[in-house]
Tab-separated table of C-alpha atoms in Angstrom:
chain	number	residue	atom	x	y	z
A	1	MET	CA	9.554	-21.669	21.860
A	2	ALA	CA	9.407	-24.803	19.394
A	3	LEU	CA	6.725	-23.130	16.849
A	4	PHE	CA	9.354	-20.007	16.374
A	5	VAL	CA	11.871	-22.645	15.562
A	6	ILE	CA	9.871	-24.615	13.262
A	7	GLY	CA	8.544	-21.209	11.780
A	8	LEU	CA	12.044	-19.960	11.454
A	9	ASP	CA	13.392	-22.658	9.886
A	10	GLN	CA	10.787	-23.584	7.338
A	11	LEU	CA	11.094	-20.254	6.253
A	12	SER	CA	14.756	-20.039	5.918
A	13	LYS	CA	14.496	-23.713	3.428
A	14	TYR	CA	11.698	-21.754	1.467
A	15	LEU	CA	13.574	-18.538	0.767
A	16	VAL	CA	16.904	-20.693	-0.019
A	17	HIS	CA	15.171	-22.902	-2.130
A	18	THR	CA	12.828	-20.047	-4.220
A	19	HIS	CA	16.057	-17.471	-4.206
A	20	MET	CA	19.074	-20.246	-4.888
A	21	ARG	CA	20.397	-23.134	-6.946
A	22	ILE	CA	21.565	-26.130	-5.245
A	23	GLY	CA	25.228	-25.913	-5.163
A	24	GLU	CA	25.063	-21.832	-5.079
A	25	GLU	CA	27.017	-20.129	-2.429
A	26	ILE	CA	26.323	-16.376	-1.065
A	27	PRO	CA	29.303	-14.862	1.353
A	28	LEU	CA	27.553	-13.526	4.352
A	29	ILE	CA	30.928	-12.672	6.440
A	30	GLY	CA	33.734	-13.100	3.958
A	31	ASN	CA	34.797	-16.838	3.919
A	32	ALA	CA	34.052	-17.142	7.482
A	33	LEU	CA	30.112	-17.466	7.049
A	34	LYS	CA	28.426	-18.776	3.853
A	35	LEU	CA	24.882	-19.547	2.583
A	36	LEU	CA	25.445	-22.678	0.324
A	37	TYR	CA	22.211	-24.561	-0.740
A	38	THR	CA	22.975	-28.174	-0.163
A	39	THR	CA	20.398	-31.159	0.346
A	40	ASN	CA	20.916	-33.999	2.667
A	41	PRO	CA	19.026	-37.333	2.158
A	42	GLY	CA	20.534	-38.922	5.573
A	43	MET	CA	20.925	-38.183	8.976
A	44	ALA	CA	23.455	-35.579	10.387
A	45	PHE	CA	26.569	-34.781	8.509
A	46	GLY	CA	25.416	-36.894	5.468
A	47	VAL	CA	25.131	-40.360	7.009
A	48	GLU	CA	22.774	-42.240	4.961
A	49	LEU	CA	20.797	-45.687	5.862
A	50	PRO	CA	20.804	-48.188	2.887
A	51	PRO	CA	18.532	-47.574	0.108
A	52	PRO	CA	15.678	-48.071	-0.515
A	53	TYR	CA	13.985	-48.019	2.640
A	54	GLY	CA	16.735	-46.868	5.059
A	55	LYS	CA	15.385	-43.367	4.043
A	56	LEU	CA	11.770	-44.404	5.289
A	57	LEU	CA	13.002	-45.985	8.467
A	58	LEU	CA	14.686	-42.315	9.289
A	59	THR	CA	11.535	-40.510	8.550
A	60	GLY	CA	9.818	-43.265	10.781
A	61	PHE	CA	12.055	-43.005	13.447
A	62	ARG	CA	12.217	-38.974	13.462
A	63	LEU	CA	8.324	-39.363	13.805
A	64	LEU	CA	8.588	-41.508	16.932
A	65	ALA	CA	11.012	-39.014	18.483
A	66	VAL	CA	8.680	-36.038	17.841
A	67	GLY	CA	6.167	-38.229	19.540
A	68	GLY	CA	8.106	-39.150	22.324
A	69	LEU	CA	9.640	-35.357	22.742
A	70	SER	CA	6.413	-34.110	22.693
A	71	TYR	CA	4.847	-36.413	25.254
A	72	TYR	CA	7.977	-35.654	27.862
A	73	ILE	CA	7.601	-31.687	27.536
A	74	VAL	CA	3.724	-32.192	28.486
A	75	HIS	CA	4.942	-33.991	31.345
A	76	LEU	CA	7.720	-31.643	32.369
A	77	TRP	CA	5.160	-28.975	32.241
A	78	ARG	CA	2.512	-30.956	34.281
A	79	THR	CA	5.299	-32.006	36.927
A	80	ARG	CA	6.255	-28.066	36.781
A	81	ALA	CA	9.999	-29.029	35.925
A	82	PRO	CA	12.483	-25.852	35.554
A	83	LYS	CA	11.433	-23.476	32.894
A	84	GLY	CA	14.948	-23.341	31.406
A	85	PHE	CA	15.001	-27.080	31.063
A	86	ILE	CA	11.514	-27.267	29.345
A	87	ALA	CA	12.871	-24.449	26.974
A	88	CYS	CA	15.823	-26.416	26.327
A	89	MET	CA	13.682	-29.535	25.197
A	90	ALA	CA	11.392	-27.139	23.440
A	91	LEU	CA	14.184	-26.336	21.215
A	92	ILE	CA	15.521	-29.739	20.394
A	93	LEU	CA	11.576	-30.532	19.417
A	94	GLY	CA	11.295	-27.415	17.470
A	95	GLY	CA	14.552	-28.410	15.215
A	96	ALA	CA	13.529	-32.439	15.048
A	97	VAL	CA	10.051	-31.274	13.471
A	98	GLY	CA	11.447	-29.075	11.214
A	99	ASN	CA	13.594	-31.931	9.865
A	100	LEU	CA	10.742	-34.263	9.963
A	101	ILE	CA	8.703	-31.769	7.709
A	102	ASP	CA	11.212	-31.768	5.276
A	103	SER	CA	11.504	-35.539	5.199
A	104	ILE	CA	7.822	-36.187	4.709
A	105	PHE	CA	7.090	-33.387	2.720
A	106	TYR	CA	10.143	-31.751	0.516
A	107	GLY	CA	9.906	-35.070	-1.904
A	108	VAL	CA	6.426	-33.380	-2.695
A	109	LEU	CA	6.807	-29.947	-2.392
A	110	TYR	CA	10.227	-29.394	-3.453
A	111	HIS	CA	10.710	-32.579	-5.783
A	112	ASN	CA	14.008	-33.267	-3.996
A	113	ALA	CA	13.532	-36.995	-3.168
A	114	PRO	CA	16.488	-39.417	-4.380
A	115	ALA	CA	16.480	-40.800	-7.647
A	116	GLY	CA	14.946	-44.066	-7.463
A	117	SER	CA	12.809	-43.458	-4.129
A	118	PRO	CA	9.915	-45.669	-3.788
A	119	SER	CA	7.828	-42.538	-2.905
A	120	GLN	CA	7.875	-38.596	-3.205
A	121	TRP	CA	6.428	-38.921	0.214
A	122	LEU	CA	8.487	-39.664	3.277
A	123	TYR	CA	11.665	-39.474	1.158
A	124	GLY	CA	12.107	-35.703	0.955
A	125	GLN	CA	15.868	-34.413	1.474
A	126	VAL	CA	16.313	-31.916	4.335
A	127	ILE	CA	17.817	-28.548	3.105
A	128	ASP	CA	21.024	-27.414	4.632
A	129	MET	CA	22.172	-23.879	3.842
A	130	ILE	CA	24.775	-22.629	6.751
A	131	ASN	CA	28.356	-23.241	6.014
A	132	VAL	CA	31.029	-22.412	8.226
A	133	PRO	CA	34.534	-23.272	6.490
A	134	ILE	CA	36.336	-23.512	9.369
A	135	TYR	CA	39.321	-25.737	7.506
A	136	GLN	CA	39.458	-26.411	4.029
A	137	GLY	CA	42.066	-28.945	2.798
A	138	VAL	CA	43.402	-32.507	3.538
A	139	TYR	CA	43.181	-33.591	7.125
A	140	PRO	CA	46.732	-34.851	8.271
A	141	SER	CA	47.405	-38.220	7.961
A	142	TRP	CA	47.556	-38.958	11.940
A	143	VAL	CA	44.151	-37.637	12.677
A	144	PRO	CA	42.147	-40.785	13.489
A	145	VAL	CA	39.293	-41.890	10.658
A	146	VAL	CA	39.594	-38.626	8.612
A	147	GLY	CA	43.454	-38.620	7.889
A	148	GLY	CA	44.423	-38.206	4.394
A	149	GLN	CA	40.755	-37.098	3.483
A	150	TYR	CA	39.550	-34.004	1.935
A	151	THR	CA	37.102	-31.379	3.805
A	152	ASN	CA	35.330	-28.532	2.985
A	153	GLY	CA	34.915	-27.516	6.439
A	154	PHE	CA	32.467	-27.960	9.075
A	155	PRO	CA	29.611	-30.006	7.948
A	156	ILE	CA	26.693	-27.546	6.426
A	157	PHE	CA	23.501	-27.527	8.815
A	158	ASN	CA	20.076	-25.552	9.030
A	159	ILE	CA	18.308	-23.666	11.488
A	160	ALA	CA	16.761	-27.008	13.022
A	161	ASP	CA	20.366	-28.911	13.454
A	162	SER	CA	21.236	-25.569	15.386
A	163	SER	CA	18.350	-25.677	17.478
A	164	ILE	CA	18.959	-29.299	18.263
A	165	PHE	CA	22.628	-28.440	18.793
A	166	ILE	CA	21.628	-25.337	21.204
A	167	GLY	CA	19.353	-27.167	23.267
A	168	VAL	CA	21.581	-30.267	23.982
A	169	ALA	CA	24.643	-27.821	24.603
A	170	LEU	CA	22.429	-25.849	27.099
A	171	ILE	CA	21.157	-28.947	29.136
A	172	LEU	CA	24.486	-30.204	29.265
A	173	LEU	CA	25.886	-26.672	30.321
A	174	LEU	CA	23.361	-26.008	32.837
A	175	GLN	CA	22.437	-29.568	33.814
A	176	GLY	CA	23.709	-28.617	37.852
A	177	ARG	CA	20.969	-25.760	37.786
A	178	PHE	CA	18.109	-27.718	36.172
A	179	PHE	CA	18.610	-30.832	38.316
A	180	LYS	CA	19.844	-29.253	41.488
A	181	GLU	CA	18.114	-30.861	44.181
A	182	GLN	CA	16.021	-28.469	46.333
A	183	GLU	CA	17.072	-28.716	50.269
A	184	THR	CA	13.777	-29.174	52.036
A	185	PRO	CA	14.069	-27.104	55.705
A	186	ARG	CA	14.416	-29.298	58.334
A	187	GLU	CA	11.675	-29.375	60.912
A	188	ALA	CA	12.512	-27.410	64.053
A	189	ASP	CA	12.453	-29.999	67.036
A	190	THR	CA	9.956	-29.332	69.141
A	191	GLU	CA	9.990	-30.444	72.519
A	192	PRO	CA	6.539	-31.662	73.929
A	193	THR	CA	5.457	-29.019	76.712
A	194	ASP	CA	4.174	-30.767	79.969
A	195	SER	CA	1.305	-28.602	81.212
A	196	LEU	CA	0.925	-30.202	84.037
A	197	ARG	CA	3.979	-30.151	86.300
């Protein structure tokens, strides 16, 4: 599962990078779903850590997270955890590895490290391309935090992000099934038989 997500994610990013220009937009389903080639130097929703070493810390964190997830999935497999739960964790791992590859290698492969980066290695930007412009315009002033700000719609994401989101959402929705305590059958009370009467 994780390998499939990684392969599909990297293929989609390669195709977008080689066939589109940054900022180019291709409608897929009218205005409801578009391809829009963008790069993201930071975390989800474009949040960035302070340069120049914030990106290095983020890449290091992603590497540790991938190592931890891999170890946990092996542990789940050995302890015969529910297969559905393992599959969800594999979706999360695949997405994490997909974005980690971008961070480590894309500065060198696609020369997309931010200007002024100390190195091309470990400073690559994640390629995002799926745009679902649910609402474009200015948020009403009464909306907390973002009131009065302009939005292009839902944050642009990629297959790796989708995989992580789907994995987490399925765990939250199905946790009752995954973590259901198995009832152990009660041992029948056996009365001792007296052979000597």
